Amino acid sequence: MYVEMTETKGKSRLHQQIDENLKRVYEEALSEEIPDRFKELIARLRAKEAGQ
């Protein structure tokens, strides 16, 4: 039983580290500026959509 509890705690710590890393990467991606080429593409698509 003690071994099972230790394994569970180890997995919990590992899952917690994975969660923290994923959250950090996601937050960094959200704070990045949208590249100009994507802004231009969106503008062209909106213009095309408006022209229909």
mmCIF file of N, CA, C and O in Angstrom:
data_model
loop_
_atom_site.group_PDB
_atom_site.id
_atom_site.type_symbol
_atom_site.label_atom_id
_atom_site.label_comp_id
_atom_site.label_asym_id
_atom_site.label_seq_id
_atom_site.Cartn_x
_atom_site.Cartn_y
_atom_site.Cartn_z
ATOM 1 N N MET A 1 0.827 -1.196 0.000
ATOM 2 C CA MET A 1 0.000 0.000 0.000
ATOM 3 C C MET A 1 0.871 1.259 0.000
ATOM 4 O O MET A 1 0.550 2.217 -0.683
ATOM 5 N N TYR A 2 1.951 1.258 0.749
ATOM 6 C CA TYR A 2 2.830 2.420 0.787
ATOM 7 C C TYR A 2 3.426 2.697 -0.590
ATOM 8 O O TYR A 2 3.515 3.837 -1.010
ATOM 9 N N VAL A 3 3.796 1.640 -1.309
ATOM 10 C CA VAL A 3 4.374 1.791 -2.642
ATOM 11 C C VAL A 3 3.362 2.445 -3.574
ATOM 12 O O VAL A 3 3.690 3.325 -4.343
ATOM 13 N N GLU A 4 2.104 2.015 -3.495
ATOM 14 C CA GLU A 4 1.058 2.579 -4.344
ATOM 15 C C GLU A 4 0.890 4.067 -4.070
ATOM 16 O O GLU A 4 0.727 4.858 -4.997
ATOM 17 N N MET A 5 0.926 4.482 -2.798
ATOM 18 C CA MET A 5 0.776 5.896 -2.461
ATOM 19 C C MET A 5 1.946 6.700 -3.006
ATOM 20 O O MET A 5 1.767 7.792 -3.523
ATOM 21 N N THR A 6 3.159 6.153 -2.926
ATOM 22 C CA THR A 6 4.334 6.854 -3.428
ATOM 23 C C THR A 6 4.242 7.017 -4.937
ATOM 24 O O THR A 6 4.537 8.077 -5.479
ATOM 25 N N GLU A 7 3.825 5.968 -5.631
ATOM 26 C CA GLU A 7 3.676 6.047 -7.087
ATOM 27 C C GLU A 7 2.629 7.068 -7.469
ATOM 28 O O GLU A 7 2.803 7.823 -8.420
ATOM 29 N N THR A 8 1.527 7.111 -6.728
ATOM 30 C CA THR A 8 0.454 8.068 -7.001
ATOM 31 C C THR A 8 0.952 9.492 -6.802
ATOM 32 O O THR A 8 0.686 10.370 -7.618
ATOM 33 N N LYS A 9 1.701 9.728 -5.723
ATOM 34 C CA LYS A 9 2.239 11.074 -5.480
ATOM 35 C C LYS A 9 3.212 11.468 -6.581
ATOM 36 O O LYS A 9 3.229 12.595 -7.026
ATOM 37 N N GLY A 10 4.045 10.527 -7.031
ATOM 38 C CA GLY A 10 4.994 10.798 -8.103
ATOM 39 C C GLY A 10 4.285 11.164 -9.382
ATOM 40 O O GLY A 10 4.676 12.090 -10.079
ATOM 41 N N LYS A 11 3.228 10.445 -9.699
ATOM 42 C CA LYS A 11 2.453 10.749 -10.910
ATOM 43 C C LYS A 11 1.770 12.101 -10.773
ATOM 44 O O LYS A 11 1.713 12.870 -11.722
ATOM 45 N N SER A 12 1.282 12.406 -9.586
ATOM 46 C CA SER A 12 0.628 13.692 -9.375
ATOM 47 C C SER A 12 1.611 14.833 -9.588
ATOM 48 O O SER A 12 1.275 15.830 -10.206
ATOM 49 N N ARG A 13 2.833 14.680 -9.072
ATOM 50 C CA ARG A 13 3.851 15.716 -9.263
ATOM 51 C C ARG A 13 4.212 15.854 -10.738
ATOM 52 O O ARG A 13 4.367 16.955 -11.243
ATOM 53 N N LEU A 14 4.327 14.721 -11.414
ATOM 54 C CA LEU A 14 4.647 14.744 -12.842
ATOM 55 C C LEU A 14 3.533 15.432 -13.619
ATOM 56 O O LEU A 14 3.793 16.297 -14.451
ATOM 57 N N HIS A 15 2.290 15.085 -13.325
ATOM 58 C CA HIS A 15 1.144 15.716 -13.999
ATOM 59 C C HIS A 15 1.094 17.210 -13.702
ATOM 60 O O HIS A 15 0.780 18.002 -14.582
ATOM 61 N N GLN A 16 1.437 17.573 -12.457
ATOM 62 C CA GLN A 16 1.435 18.987 -12.096
ATOM 63 C C GLN A 16 2.506 19.738 -12.891
ATOM 64 O O GLN A 16 2.254 20.839 -13.391
ATOM 65 N N GLN A 17 3.683 19.155 -13.049
ATOM 66 C CA GLN A 17 4.746 19.790 -13.822
ATOM 67 C C GLN A 17 4.340 19.926 -15.283
ATOM 68 O O GLN A 17 4.579 20.962 -15.909
ATOM 69 N N ILE A 18 3.728 18.883 -15.827
ATOM 70 C CA ILE A 18 3.273 18.940 -17.223
ATOM 71 C C ILE A 18 2.234 20.038 -17.381
ATOM 72 O O ILE A 18 2.297 20.832 -18.320
ATOM 73 N N ASP A 19 1.270 20.090 -16.468
ATOM 74 C CA ASP A 19 0.229 21.129 -16.514
ATOM 75 C C ASP A 19 0.838 22.527 -16.471
ATOM 76 O O ASP A 19 0.455 23.405 -17.243
ATOM 77 N N GLU A 20 1.792 22.732 -15.564
ATOM 78 C CA GLU A 20 2.423 24.051 -15.435
ATOM 79 C C GLU A 20 3.176 24.428 -16.708
ATOM 80 O O GLU A 20 3.093 25.570 -17.164
ATOM 81 N N ASN A 21 3.892 23.477 -17.290
ATOM 82 C CA ASN A 21 4.630 23.752 -18.522
ATOM 83 C C ASN A 21 3.690 24.065 -19.678
ATOM 84 O O ASN A 21 3.938 24.991 -20.452
ATOM 85 N N LEU A 22 2.617 23.303 -19.805
ATOM 86 C CA LEU A 22 1.648 23.556 -20.874
ATOM 87 C C LEU A 22 0.995 24.925 -20.719
ATOM 88 O O LEU A 22 0.818 25.650 -21.695
ATOM 89 N N LYS A 23 0.635 25.278 -19.494
ATOM 90 C CA LYS A 23 0.029 26.585 -19.240
ATOM 91 C C LYS A 23 0.997 27.710 -19.597
ATOM 92 O O LYS A 23 0.605 28.708 -20.197
ATOM 93 N N ARG A 24 2.279 27.553 -19.240
ATOM 94 C CA ARG A 24 3.276 28.577 -19.533
ATOM 95 C C ARG A 24 3.443 28.758 -21.042
ATOM 96 O O ARG A 24 3.441 29.879 -21.551
ATOM 97 N N VAL A 25 3.537 27.647 -21.770
ATOM 98 C CA VAL A 25 3.689 27.723 -23.223
ATOM 99 C C VAL A 25 2.453 28.361 -23.853
ATOM 100 O O VAL A 25 2.556 29.199 -24.746
ATOM 101 N N TYR A 26 1.261 27.977 -23.392
ATOM 102 C CA TYR A 26 0.017 28.531 -23.925
ATOM 103 C C TYR A 26 -0.055 30.035 -23.668
ATOM 104 O O TYR A 26 -0.406 30.810 -24.558
ATOM 105 N N GLU A 27 0.296 30.458 -22.448
ATOM 106 C CA GLU A 27 0.258 31.882 -22.123
ATOM 107 C C GLU A 27 1.259 32.669 -22.964
ATOM 108 O O GLU A 27 0.972 33.788 -23.394
ATOM 109 N N GLU A 28 2.431 32.087 -23.211
ATOM 110 C CA GLU A 28 3.422 32.748 -24.059
ATOM 111 C C GLU A 28 2.893 32.896 -25.486
ATOM 112 O O GLU A 28 3.071 33.936 -26.117
ATOM 113 N N ALA A 29 2.229 31.863 -25.984
ATOM 114 C CA ALA A 29 1.684 31.910 -27.348
ATOM 115 C C ALA A 29 0.589 32.967 -27.453
ATOM 116 O O ALA A 29 0.492 33.675 -28.464
ATOM 117 N N LEU A 30 -0.222 33.101 -26.418
ATOM 118 C CA LEU A 30 -1.290 34.106 -26.432
ATOM 119 C C LEU A 30 -0.748 35.529 -26.440
ATOM 120 O O LEU A 30 -1.380 36.427 -26.998
ATOM 121 N N SER A 31 0.405 35.719 -25.823
ATOM 122 C CA SER A 31 0.947 37.075 -25.728
ATOM 123 C C SER A 31 1.728 37.487 -26.978
ATOM 124 O O SER A 31 2.109 38.648 -27.099
ATOM 125 N N GLU A 32 1.953 36.555 -27.894
ATOM 126 C CA GLU A 32 2.697 36.876 -29.109
ATOM 127 C C GLU A 32 1.847 37.714 -30.066
ATOM 128 O O GLU A 32 0.647 37.558 -30.137
ATOM 129 N N GLU A 33 2.530 38.580 -30.801
ATOM 130 C CA GLU A 33 1.888 39.413 -31.818
ATOM 131 C C GLU A 33 1.502 38.541 -33.011
ATOM 132 O O GLU A 33 2.221 37.616 -33.367
ATOM 133 N N ILE A 34 0.365 38.849 -33.627
ATOM 134 C CA ILE A 34 -0.043 38.137 -34.839
ATOM 135 C C ILE A 34 0.848 38.612 -35.984
ATOM 136 O O ILE A 34 0.994 39.819 -36.188
ATOM 137 N N PRO A 35 1.457 37.680 -36.723
ATOM 138 C CA PRO A 35 2.335 38.091 -37.835
ATOM 139 C C PRO A 35 1.568 38.912 -38.874
ATOM 140 O O PRO A 35 0.382 38.695 -39.118
ATOM 141 N N ASP A 36 2.279 39.856 -39.501
ATOM 142 C CA ASP A 36 1.672 40.736 -40.506
ATOM 143 C C ASP A 36 1.047 39.947 -41.648
ATOM 144 O O ASP A 36 -0.015 40.320 -42.148
ATOM 145 N N ARG A 37 1.678 38.867 -42.060
ATOM 146 C CA ARG A 37 1.134 38.099 -43.189
ATOM 147 C C ARG A 37 -0.237 37.511 -42.856
ATOM 148 O O ARG A 37 -1.098 37.387 -43.715
ATOM 149 N N PHE A 38 -0.453 37.159 -41.578
ATOM 150 C CA PHE A 38 -1.770 36.652 -41.191
ATOM 151 C C PHE A 38 -2.794 37.783 -41.132
ATOM 152 O O PHE A 38 -3.950 37.609 -41.525
ATOM 153 N N LYS A 39 -2.358 38.949 -40.657
ATOM 154 C CA LYS A 39 -3.248 40.113 -40.630
ATOM 155 C C LYS A 39 -3.690 40.476 -42.042
ATOM 156 O O LYS A 39 -4.861 40.776 -42.277
ATOM 157 N N GLU A 40 -2.727 40.447 -42.967
ATOM 158 C CA GLU A 40 -3.041 40.763 -44.365
ATOM 159 C C GLU A 40 -3.990 39.737 -44.971
ATOM 160 O O GLU A 40 -4.930 40.089 -45.691
ATOM 161 N N LEU A 41 -3.767 38.478 -44.669
ATOM 162 C CA LEU A 41 -4.636 37.417 -45.182
ATOM 163 C C LEU A 41 -6.059 37.580 -44.646
ATOM 164 O O LEU A 41 -7.031 37.488 -45.402
ATOM 165 N N ILE A 42 -6.179 37.879 -43.376
ATOM 166 C CA ILE A 42 -7.505 38.081 -42.778
ATOM 167 C C ILE A 42 -8.192 39.281 -43.425
ATOM 168 O O ILE A 42 -9.390 39.228 -43.744
ATOM 169 N N ALA A 43 -7.452 40.356 -43.653
ATOM 170 C CA ALA A 43 -8.023 41.544 -44.287
ATOM 171 C C ALA A 43 -8.516 41.219 -45.699
ATOM 172 O O ALA A 43 -9.609 41.644 -46.096
ATOM 173 N N ARG A 44 -7.731 40.455 -46.457
ATOM 174 C CA ARG A 44 -8.144 40.083 -47.818
ATOM 175 C C ARG A 44 -9.377 39.194 -47.799
ATOM 176 O O ARG A 44 -10.296 39.368 -48.610
ATOM 177 N N LEU A 45 -9.420 38.268 -46.868
ATOM 178 C CA LEU A 45 -10.592 37.388 -46.768
ATOM 179 C C LEU A 45 -11.846 38.171 -46.391
ATOM 180 O O LEU A 45 -12.924 37.921 -46.931
ATOM 181 N N ARG A 46 -11.696 39.102 -45.458
ATOM 182 C CA ARG A 46 -12.845 39.926 -45.061
ATOM 183 C C ARG A 46 -13.316 40.789 -46.226
ATOM 184 O O ARG A 46 -14.521 40.965 -46.441
ATOM 185 N N ALA A 47 -12.379 41.363 -46.988
ATOM 186 C CA ALA A 47 -12.735 42.189 -48.143
ATOM 187 C C ALA A 47 -13.453 41.348 -49.189
ATOM 188 O O ALA A 47 -14.454 41.795 -49.766
ATOM 189 N N LYS A 48 -12.965 40.168 -49.418
ATOM 190 C CA LYS A 48 -13.593 39.272 -50.392
ATOM 191 C C LYS A 48 -15.000 38.888 -49.930
ATOM 192 O O LYS A 48 -15.942 38.876 -50.715
ATOM 193 N N GLU A 49 -15.141 38.607 -48.650
ATOM 194 C CA GLU A 49 -16.432 38.243 -48.078
ATOM 195 C C GLU A 49 -17.417 39.405 -48.178
ATOM 196 O O GLU A 49 -18.590 39.212 -48.476
ATOM 197 N N ALA A 50 -16.947 40.612 -47.938
ATOM 198 C CA ALA A 50 -17.794 41.803 -48.009
ATOM 199 C C ALA A 50 -18.238 42.101 -49.443
ATOM 200 O O ALA A 50 -19.321 42.628 -49.678
ATOM 201 N N GLY A 51 -17.414 41.711 -50.414
ATOM 202 C CA GLY A 51 -17.715 41.967 -51.817
ATOM 203 C C GLY A 51 -18.738 41.000 -52.395
ATOM 204 O O GLY A 51 -19.267 41.222 -53.474
ATOM 205 N N GLN A 52 -19.024 39.951 -51.705
ATOM 206 C CA GLN A 52 -19.979 38.959 -52.235
ATOM 207 C C GLN A 52 -21.409 39.369 -52.063
ATOM 208 O O GLN A 52 -21.865 40.121 -51.391
#
